[in-house]
Short mmCIF file of C-alpha atoms and ligand atoms in Angstrom, two decimals:
data_model
loop_
_atom_site.label_atom_id
_atom_site.label_comp_id
_atom_site.label_asym_id
_atom_site.label_seq_id
_atom_site.Cartn_x
_atom_site.Cartn_y
_atom_site.Cartn_z
CA MET A 1 106.45 115.13 103.61
CA GLN A 2 103.18 113.92 104.52
CA PRO A 3 100.98 113.71 101.31
CA LEU A 4 97.94 115.95 100.67
CA VAL A 5 96.03 112.70 99.82
CA PRO A 6 97.47 109.68 101.52
CA PHE A 7 97.15 106.42 99.44
CA SER A 8 95.98 104.53 102.54
CA ARG A 9 94.57 105.13 106.06
CA PRO A 10 93.66 102.67 108.29
CA VAL A 11 90.00 103.61 110.05
CA LEU A 12 90.93 103.69 113.73
CA THR A 13 88.15 105.03 115.85
CA ALA A 14 88.45 106.34 119.40
CA THR A 15 86.02 103.20 120.53
CA ALA A 16 88.86 101.03 118.83
CA ILE A 17 91.48 102.71 120.58
CA ASP A 18 89.76 102.46 123.84
CA GLU A 19 89.82 98.63 123.15
CA VAL A 20 93.18 98.31 122.73
CA VAL A 21 93.88 100.40 125.83
CA ALA A 22 91.20 98.07 127.78
CA THR A 23 93.03 95.09 126.68
CA ILE A 24 96.27 96.19 127.84
CA ALA A 25 94.71 97.20 131.21
CA SER A 26 93.09 93.76 131.29
CA GLY A 27 96.61 92.11 131.47
CA TRP A 28 95.67 89.66 128.71
CA LEU A 29 97.61 90.88 125.70
CA THR A 30 98.35 87.86 123.21
CA THR A 31 95.47 85.14 122.10
CA GLY A 32 92.83 85.41 124.75
CA PRO A 33 89.26 86.26 124.87
CA ARG A 34 89.03 89.04 122.22
CA VAL A 35 90.68 86.78 119.73
CA ALA A 36 87.89 84.31 120.22
CA GLU A 37 85.26 87.15 120.16
CA PHE A 38 86.56 88.51 116.90
CA GLU A 39 86.62 84.72 114.89
CA ARG A 40 82.93 84.47 116.11
CA ALA A 41 82.47 87.60 114.67
CA PHE A 42 84.30 86.99 111.64
CA SER A 43 82.40 83.70 111.42
CA ASP A 44 79.07 85.48 111.51
CA TYR A 45 79.97 88.01 108.93
CA LEU A 46 81.52 85.67 106.37
CA GLY A 47 78.48 82.85 107.31
CA THR A 48 80.71 80.22 108.20
CA SER A 49 81.14 77.94 110.80
CA GLU A 50 84.47 78.60 112.36
CA THR A 51 87.42 80.99 111.68
CA LEU A 52 91.23 80.79 112.51
CA ALA A 53 92.63 84.34 113.23
CA LEU A 54 96.33 84.35 112.58
CA ASN A 55 99.16 86.82 112.54
CA SER A 56 99.02 87.15 108.83
CA CYS A 57 97.33 86.14 105.57
CA THR A 58 100.79 84.77 104.23
CA ALA A 59 100.10 82.28 107.76
CA ALA A 60 96.69 81.61 106.47
CA LEU A 61 97.93 80.58 102.98
CA HIS A 62 100.75 78.48 104.31
CA LEU A 63 98.51 76.67 106.72
CA SER A 64 95.73 76.19 103.99
CA LEU A 65 98.60 74.69 101.75
CA LEU A 66 99.49 72.28 104.32
CA GLY A 67 96.23 71.45 105.00
CA CYS A 68 95.95 70.34 101.41
CA LYS A 69 99.11 68.13 101.78
CA VAL A 70 101.34 70.44 99.85
CA GLY A 71 104.89 69.51 99.73
CA ALA A 72 108.03 68.68 98.02
CA GLY A 73 107.48 67.66 94.63
CA ASP A 74 104.14 69.13 94.34
CA GLU A 75 103.14 71.89 91.92
CA VAL A 76 100.46 74.89 92.86
CA ILE A 77 99.22 77.36 90.41
CA VAL A 78 99.13 80.85 91.40
CA PRO A 79 98.27 83.83 89.17
CA GLY A 80 100.85 86.03 87.31
CA LEU A 81 99.30 89.00 88.85
CA THR A 82 99.26 89.14 92.97
CA TYR A 83 101.33 90.11 95.84
CA CYS A 84 104.49 88.08 95.89
CA ALA A 85 103.12 86.05 99.17
CA THR A 86 100.74 83.99 97.27
CA ALA A 87 103.62 82.19 95.59
CA ASN A 88 106.17 82.56 98.64
CA ALA A 89 103.69 80.51 101.00
CA VAL A 90 104.06 77.67 98.08
CA VAL A 91 107.87 77.57 98.55
CA HIS A 92 107.65 77.63 101.95
CA CYS A 93 106.04 74.21 101.92
CA GLY A 94 108.80 73.17 99.58
CA ALA A 95 106.58 72.94 96.88
CA THR A 96 106.83 74.59 93.22
CA PRO A 97 104.60 77.78 92.24
CA VAL A 98 103.50 77.40 88.56
CA VAL A 99 102.46 80.79 87.14
CA VAL A 100 99.21 81.35 85.26
CA ASP A 101 98.08 84.52 83.33
CA VAL A 102 94.92 86.95 84.34
CA GLN A 103 92.08 88.45 82.18
CA ALA A 104 93.12 91.56 80.60
CA ASP A 105 89.86 93.43 81.77
CA SER A 106 89.32 92.11 85.39
CA CYS A 107 93.10 90.68 86.19
CA ALA A 108 91.31 87.81 87.50
CA MET A 109 92.98 84.22 86.91
CA ASN A 110 92.67 83.27 83.30
CA VAL A 111 90.79 80.19 83.36
CA ASP A 112 92.26 78.63 79.78
CA ASP A 113 95.65 79.41 80.86
CA LEU A 114 94.77 77.62 84.05
CA GLU A 115 93.71 74.42 82.64
CA ARG A 116 96.69 74.52 80.28
CA LYS A 117 99.05 74.65 83.48
CA ILE A 118 97.37 71.85 85.30
CA SER A 119 99.66 68.92 85.42
CA PRO A 120 99.87 65.47 87.22
CA LYS A 121 102.00 67.07 89.84
CA THR A 122 99.14 69.97 90.66
CA ARG A 123 98.20 69.72 94.20
CA ALA A 124 96.39 73.10 94.56
CA VAL A 125 95.29 76.33 93.05
CA ILE A 126 95.51 79.58 94.59
CA VAL A 127 92.86 82.18 93.24
CA VAL A 128 93.01 85.62 93.93
CA HIS A 129 89.78 88.05 94.32
CA PHE A 130 92.00 90.74 92.76
CA ALA A 131 91.49 94.26 93.97
CA GLY A 132 88.22 92.72 95.34
CA TYR A 133 86.87 91.72 92.03
CA PRO A 134 85.02 88.42 92.21
CA ALA A 135 86.93 85.84 90.13
CA PRO A 136 85.20 83.25 88.25
CA ILE A 137 84.90 80.86 90.88
CA ALA A 138 82.49 78.38 89.43
CA ARG A 139 84.46 77.87 86.54
CA ILE A 140 87.83 77.41 88.46
CA ARG A 141 86.01 74.96 90.84
CA ALA A 142 84.66 73.07 88.15
CA ILE A 143 88.31 72.55 86.95
CA THR A 144 89.77 71.94 90.20
CA ASP A 145 87.02 69.54 90.89
CA ARG A 146 87.23 67.67 87.59
CA TYR A 147 91.25 67.30 88.16
CA GLY A 148 90.94 66.79 91.83
CA VAL A 149 93.15 69.35 92.94
CA ALA A 150 92.41 71.76 96.17
CA LEU A 151 91.28 75.16 95.93
CA ILE A 152 92.64 78.06 98.10
CA GLU A 153 91.07 81.46 97.79
CA ASP A 154 93.40 84.21 98.43
CA CYS A 155 91.05 86.83 99.84
CA ALA A 156 93.74 89.70 101.11
CA HIS A 157 91.47 91.98 98.95
CA ALA A 158 88.07 90.63 99.05
CA ILE A 159 86.46 90.68 102.83
CA GLU A 160 83.74 92.24 101.26
CA THR A 161 83.34 90.37 97.89
CA GLU A 162 80.32 88.02 97.39
CA ILE A 163 79.40 85.78 94.46
CA ASP A 164 75.65 84.94 94.13
CA GLY A 165 74.95 86.22 97.62
CA GLN A 166 78.05 84.25 99.10
CA HIS A 167 80.72 85.69 100.63
CA ALA A 168 84.58 84.89 98.79
CA GLY A 169 86.62 82.48 100.82
CA THR A 170 84.01 80.20 101.36
CA PHE A 171 83.90 78.38 97.85
CA GLY A 172 87.37 76.73 98.11
CA ASP A 173 88.84 74.02 100.24
CA PHE A 174 90.31 77.17 101.96
CA GLY A 175 90.04 80.95 102.36
CA ALA A 176 92.70 83.26 103.56
CA PHE A 177 92.32 86.87 104.45
CA SER A 178 94.65 89.77 105.39
CA PHE A 179 94.08 92.54 108.20
CA TYR A 180 97.39 94.15 107.10
CA ALA A 181 97.70 97.89 107.39
CA THR A 182 96.57 98.85 104.08
CA LYS A 183 93.67 96.36 103.83
CA ASN A 184 89.97 96.74 104.03
CA ILE A 185 90.04 95.69 107.62
CA THR A 186 93.12 96.12 109.63
CA THR A 187 94.83 94.75 113.10
CA GLY A 188 98.08 96.47 112.20
CA GLU A 189 99.36 93.03 111.05
CA GLY A 190 96.77 90.07 110.83
CA GLY A 191 95.01 87.24 109.06
CA ALA A 192 92.54 84.59 109.15
CA LEU A 193 91.84 81.15 107.69
CA VAL A 194 88.54 79.38 106.96
CA ALA A 195 87.50 76.37 105.50
CA ARG A 196 84.91 74.29 103.91
CA SER A 197 85.39 71.34 106.55
CA PRO A 198 85.53 72.73 110.23
CA ASP A 199 87.89 70.05 111.04
CA ARG A 200 90.43 71.43 108.75
CA VAL A 201 90.45 74.78 110.80
CA GLY A 202 90.95 72.49 113.87
CA GLU A 203 94.08 70.96 112.30
CA ALA A 204 95.11 74.58 111.03
CA ARG A 205 94.62 75.80 114.75
CA LEU A 206 96.82 73.17 116.09
CA LEU A 207 99.79 74.21 113.49
CA SER A 208 99.32 77.99 114.13
CA LEU A 209 100.55 77.53 118.04
CA HIS A 210 103.42 75.20 118.01
CA GLY A 211 101.30 72.23 117.51
CA VAL A 212 100.42 72.05 121.18
CA SER A 213 97.61 70.52 122.39
CA LYS A 214 95.81 73.33 124.08
CA GLY A 215 96.59 77.17 123.87
CA ALA A 216 97.43 79.03 127.19
CA TRP A 217 94.23 80.80 127.33
CA ARG A 218 92.37 77.80 126.96
CA ARG A 219 94.46 76.11 129.70
CA THR A 220 93.87 78.83 132.13
CA GLY A 221 90.03 77.76 131.72
CA GLU A 222 90.45 74.81 133.47
CA SER A 223 89.68 74.03 137.05
CA SER A 224 92.87 72.13 137.57
CA PHE A 225 96.31 72.05 136.24
CA ARG A 226 96.76 70.34 132.83
CA HIS A 227 99.99 69.29 131.48
CA TYR A 228 100.05 70.04 127.38
CA ASP A 229 101.31 67.46 124.57
CA VAL A 230 102.89 68.57 121.46
CA LEU A 231 101.11 66.84 118.59
CA ALA A 232 103.11 68.64 115.52
CA PRO A 233 106.19 70.86 114.98
CA GLY A 234 103.64 73.83 114.70
CA TYR A 235 104.72 77.40 113.91
CA LYS A 236 103.95 80.60 115.82
CA TYR A 237 101.30 82.24 113.81
CA ASN A 238 98.71 83.17 116.33
CA MET A 239 96.71 86.46 116.68
CA MET A 240 96.97 88.62 119.52
CA ASP A 241 94.24 89.98 121.50
CA LEU A 242 95.75 93.47 121.10
CA GLN A 243 95.09 92.96 117.33
CA ALA A 244 91.78 91.49 117.66
CA ALA A 245 90.61 94.36 119.64
CA LEU A 246 91.42 96.83 116.82
CA GLY A 247 89.50 93.92 114.56
CA LEU A 248 86.41 93.98 116.22
CA HIS A 249 85.78 97.46 115.61
CA GLN A 250 86.86 97.39 112.09
CA LEU A 251 84.56 94.40 111.45
CA ALA A 252 81.62 96.31 112.97
CA ALA A 253 81.98 99.24 110.37
CA VAL A 254 82.96 97.00 107.55
CA GLY A 255 79.33 97.65 105.80
CA GLN A 256 79.86 101.28 106.26
CA ASN A 257 83.05 101.57 104.83
CA TRP A 258 82.62 99.52 102.06
CA LEU A 259 79.73 101.95 100.89
CA ARG A 260 82.13 104.79 101.23
CA ARG A 261 84.52 103.29 99.14
CA GLU A 262 81.67 102.24 96.80
CA ALA A 263 80.87 105.91 96.22
CA ILE A 264 84.77 106.97 95.83
CA TRP A 265 85.20 104.22 93.17
CA ALA A 266 82.07 105.66 91.26
CA GLN A 267 83.14 109.20 91.43
CA TYR A 268 86.51 108.07 90.20
CA LYS A 269 85.24 106.37 87.10
CA VAL A 270 83.01 109.50 86.36
CA GLN A 271 85.65 112.20 86.62
CA LEU A 272 88.45 110.04 84.87
CA SER A 273 86.28 108.49 82.11
CA ASP A 274 87.49 110.93 79.17
CA LEU A 275 91.40 110.57 80.30
CA PRO A 276 93.91 108.23 78.40
CA LEU A 277 93.60 105.57 80.98
CA ASP A 278 92.05 101.99 81.21
CA LEU A 279 89.52 102.11 84.36
CA PRO A 280 88.98 99.07 86.64
CA VAL A 281 85.77 97.05 85.45
CA ASP A 282 82.70 96.92 87.74
CA ALA A 283 81.59 93.39 89.21
CA PRO A 284 79.45 91.10 86.81
CA LEU A 285 75.91 91.27 87.68
CA GLY A 286 74.91 88.93 90.70
CA SER A 287 78.20 89.35 92.40
CA ARG A 288 79.79 92.02 94.69
CA HIS A 289 83.17 93.96 94.42
CA GLY A 290 85.21 94.45 97.49
CA TYR A 291 86.41 97.69 96.31
CA HIS A 292 89.82 97.71 97.66
CA LEU A 293 91.82 99.19 95.10
CA PHE A 294 91.11 101.63 92.40
CA SER A 295 93.90 100.55 89.74
CA VAL A 296 94.03 102.19 86.36
CA ARG A 297 96.58 101.83 83.40
CA VAL A 298 98.01 104.12 81.17
CA ASN A 299 97.25 103.02 77.58
CA ASN A 300 98.72 103.62 74.21
CA GLU A 301 97.44 107.31 73.76
CA SER A 302 99.00 108.30 76.86
CA LEU A 303 102.35 106.35 76.34
CA GLU A 304 102.70 107.97 72.59
CA ARG A 305 102.45 111.28 74.67
CA GLY A 306 105.36 110.31 76.65
CA LEU A 307 103.18 109.63 79.74
CA THR A 308 104.60 106.51 81.14
CA ARG A 309 103.24 104.79 84.07
CA ASP A 310 106.57 106.01 86.06
CA ARG A 311 106.32 109.61 84.81
CA VAL A 312 102.51 109.73 85.85
CA LEU A 313 103.61 108.13 89.43
CA GLU A 314 106.44 110.93 89.99
CA GLU A 315 104.24 113.77 88.72
CA LEU A 316 101.54 112.59 91.32
CA SER A 317 104.15 112.36 93.96
CA VAL A 318 105.22 115.88 93.34
CA ARG A 319 101.38 116.89 93.69
CA GLY A 320 101.12 115.37 97.16
CA ILE A 321 98.81 112.48 96.01
CA GLY A 322 99.53 108.67 97.29
CA THR A 323 99.85 106.16 94.88
CA GLY A 324 100.51 102.37 94.93
CA VAL A 325 101.71 99.67 92.15
CA HIS A 326 99.40 96.55 92.22
CA TYR A 327 101.65 94.73 91.06
CA HIS A 328 104.76 94.11 88.83
CA ALA A 329 103.95 90.62 87.51
CA LEU A 330 105.88 87.91 89.41
CA PRO A 331 108.00 86.54 86.62
CA GLU A 332 109.34 90.13 86.64
CA PHE A 333 110.90 89.66 89.99
CA SER A 334 114.83 88.23 90.62
CA TYR A 335 113.84 85.29 92.86
CA PHE A 336 111.41 83.85 90.37
CA GLN A 337 113.47 84.19 87.58
CA GLU A 338 116.69 82.80 89.32
CA ALA A 339 114.94 80.03 91.10
CA LEU A 340 112.04 79.05 89.08
CA GLY A 341 113.20 80.16 85.35
CA TRP A 342 110.24 82.50 84.78
CA ARG A 343 110.50 84.95 82.28
CA PRO A 344 108.05 88.12 81.87
CA ASP A 345 106.62 86.59 78.62
CA ASN A 346 105.25 83.42 80.63
CA THR A 347 102.11 85.82 81.54
CA PRO A 348 102.18 88.18 78.86
CA ILE A 349 98.83 89.89 80.17
CA ALA A 350 100.07 90.41 83.59
CA THR A 351 103.52 91.56 82.52
CA ASP A 352 101.70 94.19 80.55
CA ILE A 353 99.23 95.29 83.19
CA GLY A 354 102.34 95.53 85.94
CA ARG A 355 104.04 98.09 83.60
CA ARG A 356 100.99 100.21 82.91
CA THR A 357 99.15 100.08 86.19
CA PHE A 358 98.99 102.43 89.36
CA SER A 359 96.51 102.64 91.99
CA LEU A 360 94.82 105.75 93.54
CA PRO A 361 93.72 106.42 96.92
CA LEU A 362 90.88 104.48 98.07
CA ASN A 363 89.93 104.65 101.83
CA PRO A 364 86.98 105.70 103.68
CA TYR A 365 88.63 108.39 105.00
CA LEU A 366 88.72 110.45 101.56
CA SER A 367 85.87 113.21 101.12
CA GLY A 368 84.38 114.15 97.79
CA GLU A 369 86.84 117.26 97.81
CA ASP A 370 89.95 114.92 97.94
CA VAL A 371 88.63 112.85 94.89
CA ASP A 372 88.22 115.91 93.20
CA LEU A 373 92.10 117.08 93.90
CA VAL A 374 93.28 113.67 92.97
CA CYS A 375 91.34 113.69 89.64
CA ALA A 376 92.13 117.23 88.81
CA SER A 377 95.93 116.44 89.63
CA VAL A 378 95.76 113.53 87.14
CA ARG A 379 93.89 115.56 84.35
CA ASP A 380 96.64 118.30 85.02
CA ILE A 381 99.28 115.88 84.10
CA PHE A 382 97.44 114.53 81.15
CA ASP A 383 97.09 118.18 79.77
CA GLY A 384 100.82 118.76 80.58
CA ARG A 385 100.08 121.41 82.95
CA ARG A 386 102.17 121.94 85.81
C1 PLP B 401 98.69 91.74 101.25
C2 PLP B 401 98.40 90.14 100.45
C3 PLP B 401 99.15 89.36 100.92
C4 PLP B 401 99.86 88.85 102.13
O1 PLP B 401 99.08 89.59 103.42
P1 PLP B 401 99.66 89.55 104.70
O2 PLP B 401 98.76 89.75 105.90
O3 PLP B 401 100.76 90.84 104.66
O4 PLP B 401 100.77 88.24 105.01
C5 PLP B 401 98.49 87.88 100.34
N1 PLP B 401 98.14 88.02 99.02
C6 PLP B 401 97.65 89.30 98.59
C7 PLP B 401 96.88 89.36 97.12
C8 PLP B 401 97.85 90.41 99.29
O5 PLP B 401 97.58 91.63 98.80
#
């Protein structure tokens, strides 16, 4: 059954669909002119010199870690509350993820715990701008600089996030973005990597396409035949023109869609303020929230009334309201327990949040009436109404 209010819905305009059709008609489906155009537009948007478009944020994280020379024997610090991809990418490099707790209010990385977990083996820190909330990047960067470790920003939620007028993703050695179907900009599947040094984008570009010295589209631009060389055992992480066709139009609407989500966020905060829920915090002064997720938590009053998170999720689904859980803390998952010996009490705050949190729909297609309906449904559940 289609939910009454879907959790997320990609913004696919007629122009974007026309662009996809035109891409198919052009005969050039994979990495080509539209990817190059998307990379330029994304660099302009972020205010960086170069972007590498990829097929996922996970690929961007993997190439970022390789760019920081992360390998076997190294440790990489990750937050306990994030999508598993953040930690999986570390494992893909043969390195060991080390988990750090988060702040109770913002879900941003806990800076004190970060400093405690840095060891002589630490090679990099991956910080997540959770739900679009700007992580305390200046404090984190001061620590990574002091210990001489690399900083990677996981910006899967944070395309629009800014700190002091500068875009998230441009503070660290690398920034990794996601254009997965539920993210603020989508290409179906997709991602991007940016780096403080343009050379490192070039190195990642080589690894993103088999390690060959020139991509097919760049080769066809030459007037005479050129052989390619293989410079490294690279990966298959390139974005297709078919994906970039969608991305170009999504990027053009990024500001407008952000404004709509900001208004929905504000409406939720007003309408849910008197319920036994902890609401998400706003961005600190001088910074900008990405408004990717509206995640709330059932609180003690709610639990005392028997309204656990899972109860509320069930009741919302019966009422046709789409929801998500962002996230169960990483130490709750079997792999991390079995392979790395993690336990939920390694990150008590992340674990507690993960057991009480759920996310409400937040996408630009929601009307004011949709948000009213979501809030009325939540209220009915807390009032014990059917
Ligand atoms: C979605 C997400 C990813 C992975 O993105 P993909 O593009 O699906 O690889 C990584 N980190 C976080 C925080 C995410 O939400």
